[in-house]
Coordinates of C-alpha atoms and ligand atoms in Angstrom, one line a residue:
X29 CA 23.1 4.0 -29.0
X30 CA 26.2 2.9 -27.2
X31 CA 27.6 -0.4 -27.6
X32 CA 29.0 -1.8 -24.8
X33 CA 30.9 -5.3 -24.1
X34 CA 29.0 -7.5 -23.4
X35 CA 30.4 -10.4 -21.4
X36 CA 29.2 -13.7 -19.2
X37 CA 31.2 -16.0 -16.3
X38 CA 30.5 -18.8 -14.2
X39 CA 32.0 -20.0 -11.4
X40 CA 32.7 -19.4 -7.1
X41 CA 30.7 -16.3 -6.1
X42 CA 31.2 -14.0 -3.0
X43 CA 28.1 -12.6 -2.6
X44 CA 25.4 -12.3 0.1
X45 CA 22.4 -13.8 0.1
X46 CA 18.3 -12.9 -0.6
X47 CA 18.2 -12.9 3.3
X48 CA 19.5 -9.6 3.6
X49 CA 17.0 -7.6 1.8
X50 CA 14.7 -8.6 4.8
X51 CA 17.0 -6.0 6.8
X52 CA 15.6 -2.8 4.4
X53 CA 11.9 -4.8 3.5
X54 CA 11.4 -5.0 7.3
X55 CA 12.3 -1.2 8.0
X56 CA 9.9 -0.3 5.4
X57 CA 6.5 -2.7 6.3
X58 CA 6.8 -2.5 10.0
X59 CA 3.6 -4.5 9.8
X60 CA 5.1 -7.1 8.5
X61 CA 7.3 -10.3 10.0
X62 CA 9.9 -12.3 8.2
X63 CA 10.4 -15.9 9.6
X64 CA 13.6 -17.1 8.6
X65 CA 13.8 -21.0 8.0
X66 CA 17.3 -21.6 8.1
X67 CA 20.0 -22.4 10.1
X68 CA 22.2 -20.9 12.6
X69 CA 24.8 -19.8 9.9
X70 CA 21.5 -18.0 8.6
X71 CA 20.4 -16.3 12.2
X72 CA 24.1 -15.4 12.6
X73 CA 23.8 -13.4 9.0
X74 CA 20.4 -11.7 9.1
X75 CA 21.6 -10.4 13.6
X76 CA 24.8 -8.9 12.4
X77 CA 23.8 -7.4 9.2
X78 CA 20.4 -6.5 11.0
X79 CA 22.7 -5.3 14.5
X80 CA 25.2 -3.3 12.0
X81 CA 22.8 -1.3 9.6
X82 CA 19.7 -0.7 11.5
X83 CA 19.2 0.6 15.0
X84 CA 15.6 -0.6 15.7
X85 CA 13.5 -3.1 17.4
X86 CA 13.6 -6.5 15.2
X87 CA 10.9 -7.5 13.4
X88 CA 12.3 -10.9 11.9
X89 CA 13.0 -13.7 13.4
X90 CA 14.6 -17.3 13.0
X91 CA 13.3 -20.7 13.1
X92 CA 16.5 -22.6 13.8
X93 CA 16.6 -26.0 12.9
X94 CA 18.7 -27.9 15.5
X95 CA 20.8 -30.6 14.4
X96 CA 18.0 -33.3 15.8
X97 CA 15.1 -31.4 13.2
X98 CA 17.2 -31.9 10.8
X99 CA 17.3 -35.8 11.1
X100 CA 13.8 -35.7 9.9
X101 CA 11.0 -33.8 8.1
X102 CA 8.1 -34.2 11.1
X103 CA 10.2 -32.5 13.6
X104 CA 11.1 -29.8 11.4
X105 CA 7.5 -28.8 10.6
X106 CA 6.7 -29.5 14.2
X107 CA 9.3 -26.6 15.1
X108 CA 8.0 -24.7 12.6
X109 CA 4.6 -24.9 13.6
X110 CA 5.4 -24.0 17.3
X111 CA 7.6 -21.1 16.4
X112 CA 4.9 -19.5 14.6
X113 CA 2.1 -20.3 17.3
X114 CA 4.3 -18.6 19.7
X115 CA 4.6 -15.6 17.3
X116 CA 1.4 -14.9 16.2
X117 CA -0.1 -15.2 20.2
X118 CA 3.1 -12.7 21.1
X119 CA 2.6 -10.1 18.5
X120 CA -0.9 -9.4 17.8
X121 CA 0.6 -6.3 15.5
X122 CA 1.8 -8.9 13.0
X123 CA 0.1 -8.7 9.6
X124 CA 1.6 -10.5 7.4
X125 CA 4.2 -13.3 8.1
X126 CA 6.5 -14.1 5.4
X127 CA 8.2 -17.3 5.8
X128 CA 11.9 -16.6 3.8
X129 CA 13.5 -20.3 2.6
X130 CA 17.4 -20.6 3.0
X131 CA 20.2 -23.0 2.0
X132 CA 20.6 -25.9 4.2
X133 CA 18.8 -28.8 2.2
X134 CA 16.4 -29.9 4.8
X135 CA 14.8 -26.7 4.4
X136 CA 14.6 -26.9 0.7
X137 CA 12.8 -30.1 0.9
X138 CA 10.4 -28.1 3.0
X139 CA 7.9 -27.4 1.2
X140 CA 7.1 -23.3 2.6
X141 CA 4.2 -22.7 0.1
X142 CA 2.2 -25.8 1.2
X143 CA 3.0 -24.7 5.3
X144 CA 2.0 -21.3 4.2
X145 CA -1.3 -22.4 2.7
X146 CA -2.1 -24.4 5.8
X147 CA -1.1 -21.7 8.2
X148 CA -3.4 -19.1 6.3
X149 CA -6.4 -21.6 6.7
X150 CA -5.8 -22.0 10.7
X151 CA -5.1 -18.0 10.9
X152 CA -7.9 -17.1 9.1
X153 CA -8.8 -13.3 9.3
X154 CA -5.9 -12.8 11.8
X155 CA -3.0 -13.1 9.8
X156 CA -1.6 -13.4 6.3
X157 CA 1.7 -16.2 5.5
X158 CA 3.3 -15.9 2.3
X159 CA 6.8 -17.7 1.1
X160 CA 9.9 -16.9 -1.1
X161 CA 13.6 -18.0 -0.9
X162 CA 16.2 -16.2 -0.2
X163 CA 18.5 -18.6 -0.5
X164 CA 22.1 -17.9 -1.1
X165 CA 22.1 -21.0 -4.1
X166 CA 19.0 -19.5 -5.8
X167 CA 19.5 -15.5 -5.1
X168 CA 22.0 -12.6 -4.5
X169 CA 21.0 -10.3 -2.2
X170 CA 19.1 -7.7 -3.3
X171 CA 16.9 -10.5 -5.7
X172 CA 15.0 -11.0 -1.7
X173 CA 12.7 -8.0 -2.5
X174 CA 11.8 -9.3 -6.0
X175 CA 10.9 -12.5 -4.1
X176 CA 9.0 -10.7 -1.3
X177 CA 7.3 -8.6 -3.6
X178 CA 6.2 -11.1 -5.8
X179 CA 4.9 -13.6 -3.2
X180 CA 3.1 -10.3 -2.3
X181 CA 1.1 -9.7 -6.3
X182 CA -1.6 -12.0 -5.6
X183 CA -2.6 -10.0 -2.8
X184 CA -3.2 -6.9 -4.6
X185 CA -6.5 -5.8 -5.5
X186 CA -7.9 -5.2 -9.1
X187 CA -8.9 -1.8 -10.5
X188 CA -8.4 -0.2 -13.9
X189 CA -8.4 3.3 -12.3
X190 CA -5.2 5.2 -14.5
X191 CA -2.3 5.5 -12.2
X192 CA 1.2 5.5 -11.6
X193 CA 2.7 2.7 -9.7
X194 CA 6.4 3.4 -8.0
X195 CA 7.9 0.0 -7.4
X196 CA 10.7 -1.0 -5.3
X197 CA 11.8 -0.1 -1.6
X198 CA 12.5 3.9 -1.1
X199 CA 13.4 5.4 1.7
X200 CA 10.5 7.0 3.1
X201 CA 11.7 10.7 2.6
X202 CA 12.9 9.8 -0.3
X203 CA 9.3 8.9 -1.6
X204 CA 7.6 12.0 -0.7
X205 CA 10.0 13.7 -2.7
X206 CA 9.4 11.6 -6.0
X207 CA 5.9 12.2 -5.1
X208 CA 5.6 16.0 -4.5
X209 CA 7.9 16.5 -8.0
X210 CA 5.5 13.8 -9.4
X211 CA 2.1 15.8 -8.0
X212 CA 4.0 19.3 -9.3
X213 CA 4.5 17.8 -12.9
X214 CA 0.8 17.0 -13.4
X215 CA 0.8 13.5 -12.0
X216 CA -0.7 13.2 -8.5
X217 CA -2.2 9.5 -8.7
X218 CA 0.5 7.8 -7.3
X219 CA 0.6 4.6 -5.9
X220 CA 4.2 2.7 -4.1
X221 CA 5.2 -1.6 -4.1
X222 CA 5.5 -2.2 -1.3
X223 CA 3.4 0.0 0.7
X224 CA 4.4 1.4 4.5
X225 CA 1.9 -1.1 5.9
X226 CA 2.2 -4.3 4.5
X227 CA -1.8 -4.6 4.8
X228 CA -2.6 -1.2 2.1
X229 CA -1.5 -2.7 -0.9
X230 CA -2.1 -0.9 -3.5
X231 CA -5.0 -2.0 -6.8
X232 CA -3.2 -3.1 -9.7
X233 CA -4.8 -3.9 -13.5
X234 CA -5.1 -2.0 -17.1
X235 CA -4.8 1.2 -15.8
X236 CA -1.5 0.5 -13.8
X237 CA 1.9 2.2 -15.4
X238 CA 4.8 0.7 -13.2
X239 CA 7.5 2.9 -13.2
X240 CA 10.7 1.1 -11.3
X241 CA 13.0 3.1 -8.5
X242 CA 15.0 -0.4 -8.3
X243 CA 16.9 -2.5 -11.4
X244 CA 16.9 -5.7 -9.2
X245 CA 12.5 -6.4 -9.5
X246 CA 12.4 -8.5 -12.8
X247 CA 10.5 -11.2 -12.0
X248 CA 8.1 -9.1 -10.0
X249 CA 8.0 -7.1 -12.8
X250 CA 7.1 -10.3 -14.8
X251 CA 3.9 -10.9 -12.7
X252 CA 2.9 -7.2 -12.8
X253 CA 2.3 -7.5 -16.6
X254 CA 0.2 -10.4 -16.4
X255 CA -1.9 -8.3 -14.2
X256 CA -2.2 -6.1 -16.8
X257 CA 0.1 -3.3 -15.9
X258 CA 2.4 -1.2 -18.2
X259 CA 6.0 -1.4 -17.9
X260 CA 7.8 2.1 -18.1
X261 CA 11.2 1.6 -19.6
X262 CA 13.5 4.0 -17.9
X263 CA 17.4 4.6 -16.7
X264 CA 16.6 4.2 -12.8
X265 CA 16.6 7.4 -10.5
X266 CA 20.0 7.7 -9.9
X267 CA 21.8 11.2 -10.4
X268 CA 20.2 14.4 -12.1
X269 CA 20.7 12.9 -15.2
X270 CA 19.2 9.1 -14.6
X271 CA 16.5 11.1 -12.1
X272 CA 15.3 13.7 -15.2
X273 CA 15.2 11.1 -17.4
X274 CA 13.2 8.7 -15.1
X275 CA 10.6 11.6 -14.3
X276 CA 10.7 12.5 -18.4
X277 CA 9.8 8.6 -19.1
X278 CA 6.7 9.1 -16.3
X279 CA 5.9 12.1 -18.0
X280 CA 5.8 10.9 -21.6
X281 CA 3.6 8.0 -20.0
X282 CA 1.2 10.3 -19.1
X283 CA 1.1 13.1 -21.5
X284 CA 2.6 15.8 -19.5
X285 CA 4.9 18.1 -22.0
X286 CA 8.2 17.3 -21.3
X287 CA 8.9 21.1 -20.8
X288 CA 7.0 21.2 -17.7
X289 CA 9.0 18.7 -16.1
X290 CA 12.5 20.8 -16.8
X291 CA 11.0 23.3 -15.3
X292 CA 9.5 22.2 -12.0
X293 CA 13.4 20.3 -11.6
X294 CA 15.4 23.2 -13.2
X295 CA 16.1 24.6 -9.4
X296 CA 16.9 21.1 -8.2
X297 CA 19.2 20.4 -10.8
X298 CA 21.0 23.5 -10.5
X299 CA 21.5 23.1 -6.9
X300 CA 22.6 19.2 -7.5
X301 CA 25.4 20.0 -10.0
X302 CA 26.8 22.9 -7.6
X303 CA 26.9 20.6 -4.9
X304 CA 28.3 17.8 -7.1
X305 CA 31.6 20.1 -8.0
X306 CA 33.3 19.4 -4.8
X307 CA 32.9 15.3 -5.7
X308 CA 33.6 16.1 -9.3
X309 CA 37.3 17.3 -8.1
X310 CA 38.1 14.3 -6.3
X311 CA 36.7 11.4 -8.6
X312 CA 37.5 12.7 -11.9
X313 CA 39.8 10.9 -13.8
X314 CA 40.2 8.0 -10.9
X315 CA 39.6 3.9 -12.3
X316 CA 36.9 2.4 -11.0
X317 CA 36.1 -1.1 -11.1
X318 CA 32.5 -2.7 -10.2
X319 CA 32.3 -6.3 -8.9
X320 CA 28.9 -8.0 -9.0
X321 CA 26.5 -7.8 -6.4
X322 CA 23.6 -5.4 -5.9
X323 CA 22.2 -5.2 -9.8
X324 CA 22.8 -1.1 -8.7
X325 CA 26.4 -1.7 -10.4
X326 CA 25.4 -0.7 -13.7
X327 CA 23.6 2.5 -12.6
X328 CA 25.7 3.5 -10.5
X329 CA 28.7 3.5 -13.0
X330 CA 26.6 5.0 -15.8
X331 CA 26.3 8.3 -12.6
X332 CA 29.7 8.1 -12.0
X333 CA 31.2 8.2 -15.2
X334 CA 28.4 10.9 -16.8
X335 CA 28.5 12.9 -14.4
X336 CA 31.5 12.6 -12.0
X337 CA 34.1 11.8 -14.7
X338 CA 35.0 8.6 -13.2
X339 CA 37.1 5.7 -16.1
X340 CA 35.2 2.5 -15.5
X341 CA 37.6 -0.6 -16.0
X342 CA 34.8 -3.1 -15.6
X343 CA 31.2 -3.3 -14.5
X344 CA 30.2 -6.1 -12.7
X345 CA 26.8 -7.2 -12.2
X346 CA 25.2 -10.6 -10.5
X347 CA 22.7 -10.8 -13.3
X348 CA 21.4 -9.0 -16.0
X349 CA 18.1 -7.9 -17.5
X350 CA 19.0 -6.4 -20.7
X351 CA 15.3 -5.1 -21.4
X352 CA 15.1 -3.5 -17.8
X353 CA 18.4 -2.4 -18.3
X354 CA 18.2 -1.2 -22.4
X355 CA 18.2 2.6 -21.6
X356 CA 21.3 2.1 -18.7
X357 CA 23.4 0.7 -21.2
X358 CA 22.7 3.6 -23.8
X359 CA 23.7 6.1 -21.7
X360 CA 27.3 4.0 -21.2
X361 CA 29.9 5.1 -23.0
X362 CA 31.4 3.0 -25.9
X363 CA 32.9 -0.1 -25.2
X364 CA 32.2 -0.5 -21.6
X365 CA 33.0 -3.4 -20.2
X366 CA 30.1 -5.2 -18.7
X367 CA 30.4 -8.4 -17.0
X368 CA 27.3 -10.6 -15.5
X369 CA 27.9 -13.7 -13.0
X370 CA 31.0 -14.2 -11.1
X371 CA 34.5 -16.0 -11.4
X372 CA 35.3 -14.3 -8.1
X373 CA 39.2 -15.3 -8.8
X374 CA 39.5 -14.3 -12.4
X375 CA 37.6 -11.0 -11.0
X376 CA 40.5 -10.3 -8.5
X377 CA 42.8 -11.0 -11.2
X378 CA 41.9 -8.6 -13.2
X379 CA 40.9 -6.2 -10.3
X380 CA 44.9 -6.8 -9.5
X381 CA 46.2 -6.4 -13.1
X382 CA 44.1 -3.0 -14.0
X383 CA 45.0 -1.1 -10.5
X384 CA 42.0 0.9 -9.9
X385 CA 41.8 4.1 -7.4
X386 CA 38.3 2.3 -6.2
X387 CA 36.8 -1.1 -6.2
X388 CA 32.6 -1.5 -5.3
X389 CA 32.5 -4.8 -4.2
X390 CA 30.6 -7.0 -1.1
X391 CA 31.9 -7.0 2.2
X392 CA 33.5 -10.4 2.0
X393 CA 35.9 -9.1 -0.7
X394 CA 36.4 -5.5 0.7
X395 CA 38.8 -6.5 3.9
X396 CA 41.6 -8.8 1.7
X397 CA 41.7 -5.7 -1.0
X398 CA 42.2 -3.1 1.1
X399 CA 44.9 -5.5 2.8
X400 CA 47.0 -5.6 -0.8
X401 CA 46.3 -1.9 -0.8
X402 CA 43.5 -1.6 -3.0
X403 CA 41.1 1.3 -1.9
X404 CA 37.0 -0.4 -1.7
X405 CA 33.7 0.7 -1.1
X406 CA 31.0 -1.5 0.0
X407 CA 28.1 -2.2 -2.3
X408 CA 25.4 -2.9 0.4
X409 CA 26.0 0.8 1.1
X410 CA 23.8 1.6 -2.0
X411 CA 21.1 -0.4 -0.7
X412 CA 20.7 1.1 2.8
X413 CA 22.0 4.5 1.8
X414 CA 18.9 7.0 0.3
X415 CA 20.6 8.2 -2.6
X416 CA 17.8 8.3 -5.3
X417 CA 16.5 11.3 -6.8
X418 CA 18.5 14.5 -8.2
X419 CA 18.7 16.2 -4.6
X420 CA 20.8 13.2 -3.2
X421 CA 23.4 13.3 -6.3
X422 CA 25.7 14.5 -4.1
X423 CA 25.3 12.2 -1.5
X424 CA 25.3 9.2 -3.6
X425 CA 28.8 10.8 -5.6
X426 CA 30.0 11.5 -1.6
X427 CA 29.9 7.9 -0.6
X428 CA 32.6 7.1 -3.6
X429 CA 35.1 10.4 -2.9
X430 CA 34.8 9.7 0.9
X431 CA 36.7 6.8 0.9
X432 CA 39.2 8.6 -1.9
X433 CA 39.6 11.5 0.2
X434 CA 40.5 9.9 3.1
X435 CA 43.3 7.6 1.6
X436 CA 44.8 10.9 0.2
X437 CA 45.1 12.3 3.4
X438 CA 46.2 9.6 5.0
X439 CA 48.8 8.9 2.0
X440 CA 50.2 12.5 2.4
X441 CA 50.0 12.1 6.3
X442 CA 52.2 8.5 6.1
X443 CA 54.8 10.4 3.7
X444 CA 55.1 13.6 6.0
X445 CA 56.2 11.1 9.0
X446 CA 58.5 9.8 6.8
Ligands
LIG511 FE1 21.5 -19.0 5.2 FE2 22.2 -19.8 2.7 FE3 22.2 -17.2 3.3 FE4 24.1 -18.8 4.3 S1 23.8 -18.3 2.1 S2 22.9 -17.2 5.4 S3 22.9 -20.7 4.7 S4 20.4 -18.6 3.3

């Protein structure tokens, strides 16, 4: 076993907040509607990042509270109430209505579970409202779909029919890969959290094996036990090695001998490290250093230092789930530096003092580094990039020698002029 560094810090954070995962939640339950009860600041967030990243038709929405809604509770359930009317009587194709909690502390005083309850009592039948936060004081980004999907548990059916449950947001391709390996291996009951349509939830009880695809699900995860389900233990999807071990875990779960699995992946795999060598030649060797936001930081430097050669400096991570994330940290190498929470200044200075070829880190922090000269890659790319499974190892090692590649070129370019 490994035995890395364990470390812990407090203090300012730059990360975003739950409300973003309602950009990728959306995309995936196109069923389903996310009310955001927030301010401007938090319409301004959820357009750009929604305007940037996806090019479809929106399917969330704002309730602003103006300045004079915020002088007192009434008016803001009032607006509330009216914003939703309006919704439900314009889109009959809504089926579920999430209403997502922000910052400002009129809304917190809100009470979202009581408005949903009264809401589901007037829509009867026609529509479902649940509630979660996604609150930049309570959450980091990603920790939006743990809330969405939890809010969504009581929802879900019971049956003790054996199955295997794939939880957390996948790219739809994506998916039907896992799925068709899955079916080839001997496992062909297979169920996904959350579903395409937000109304075909899947049964859950005794018979249930969960089986994550995302780190970021723990108190979801939490509230699938009590219904009974079994937790698989696995490193998550990521790169042939954190793929073969994830379908190996599935495969132990359900008595299929492991030798089957190498050999229904063996083509895969071959074809993934081939078209990994290219990524190999350009990120071997190179520091990397992993600021805390998505809760992908820790798997994502376990792919790139196992199998793209990468030195990790320091692994950043907004929170961590050390039983979730047990079989990660075995596969780090010795004395891996992990830290969880944020100083976001004592980060940079160290970022500063251990001069790293890359630094993952949120958008916020990505402009000022590459001002000083400090090469970054965005970590909400992980999130809307589909990079699970062996066949995308390349793609996922492409979006770290992309940005490498390019600063070489334009290095050699800048000393040729000169
Ligand atoms: Fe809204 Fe708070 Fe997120 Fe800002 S951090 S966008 S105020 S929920």
């Amino acid at each position: 076993m490994s035995k890395v560094e364990l470390n812990k810090e407090t203090g300012p954070r730059e990360v975003f907040c739950g409300l973003t995962s309602i950009v990728w939640l959306h995309r995936r339950m196109p069923d389903a509607f996310f009310l955001v009860v927030g301010s401007r600041t938090c319409a301004h967030l959820i357009q750009s990042a929604a305007g940037v990243m996806i090019f479809a038709e929106p399917r969330f929405g704002t309730a602003i509270l103006e300045e004079k809604d915020l002088a007192g509770l009434a008016d803001a359930h009032e607006e509330l109430d009216r914003v939703v009317n309006d919704l439900v009587t314009r889109r009959p194709e809504i089926k579920t209505l999430f209403l997502v909690g922000s910052c400002p502390s009129e809304v917190i005083k809100l009470d979202l579970a009581t408005v949903a309850e009264k809401l589901n009592k007037k829509f009867l039948g026609q529509v479902k409202f649940l509630n979660y936060s996604g609150s930049g004081i309570e959450t980091t980004f990603t920790q939006g779909e743990d809330g969405a999907l939890k809010a969504l548990i009581p929802l879900m059916g019971e049956s003790d029919e054996e199955k295997l449950l794939l939880v957390g947001t996948l790219a739809n391709n994506v998916e039907d890969r896992f799925k068709k390996i899955l079916k080839n291996i001997g496992i062909s009951k297979v169920d996904s959290f959350p579903p395409r349509q937000s109304t075909e939830l899947p049964k859950i009880g005794k018979g249930t094996r969960v089986l994550l695809t995302q780190p970021y699900l723990s108190e979801t995860v939490r509230d699938l036990k009590h219904r009974g389900c079994d937790i698989i233990f696995a490193p998550f999807p990521l790169g042939i090695e954190g793929s073969t071990k994830w379908l190996l875990a599935a495969a132990e779960a359900f008595n299929v001998p492991t030798l089957k699995v190498h050999e229904t992946i063996a083509p895969l795999a071959s074809r993934a490290r081939q078209a990994l060598e290219a990524h190999i030649k350009i990120l071997k060797g190179k520091k990397l250093f992993l600021l805390p936001e998505s809760q992908l930081e820790i798997s994502i430097a376990r792919f790139l230092h196992n199998e793209c050669e990468m030195d990790l400096i320091e692994v950043g991570t907004p929170y961590l789930n050390k039983e979730l994330m047990e079989k990660e940290l075995n596969l780090l190498p010795d004395n891996t530096k992990i830290v969880e929470g944020q100083h976001v200044e004592k980060q940079l200075d160290r970022v500063r003092e251990s001069n790293p070829d890359l630094v993952v880190c949120g958008m916020g922090l990505a402009n000022p580094l590459e001002a000083e000269g400090i090469h970054t890659k965005w970590s909400i790319e992980m999130v809307f990039s589909p990079i699970h499974g062996i066949d995308q190892a390349a793609d996922l090692a492409s979006l770290f020698s992309r940005p490498l590649k390019r600063n070489k070129i334009l290095t050699t370019k800048t000393l040729a002029t000169h």
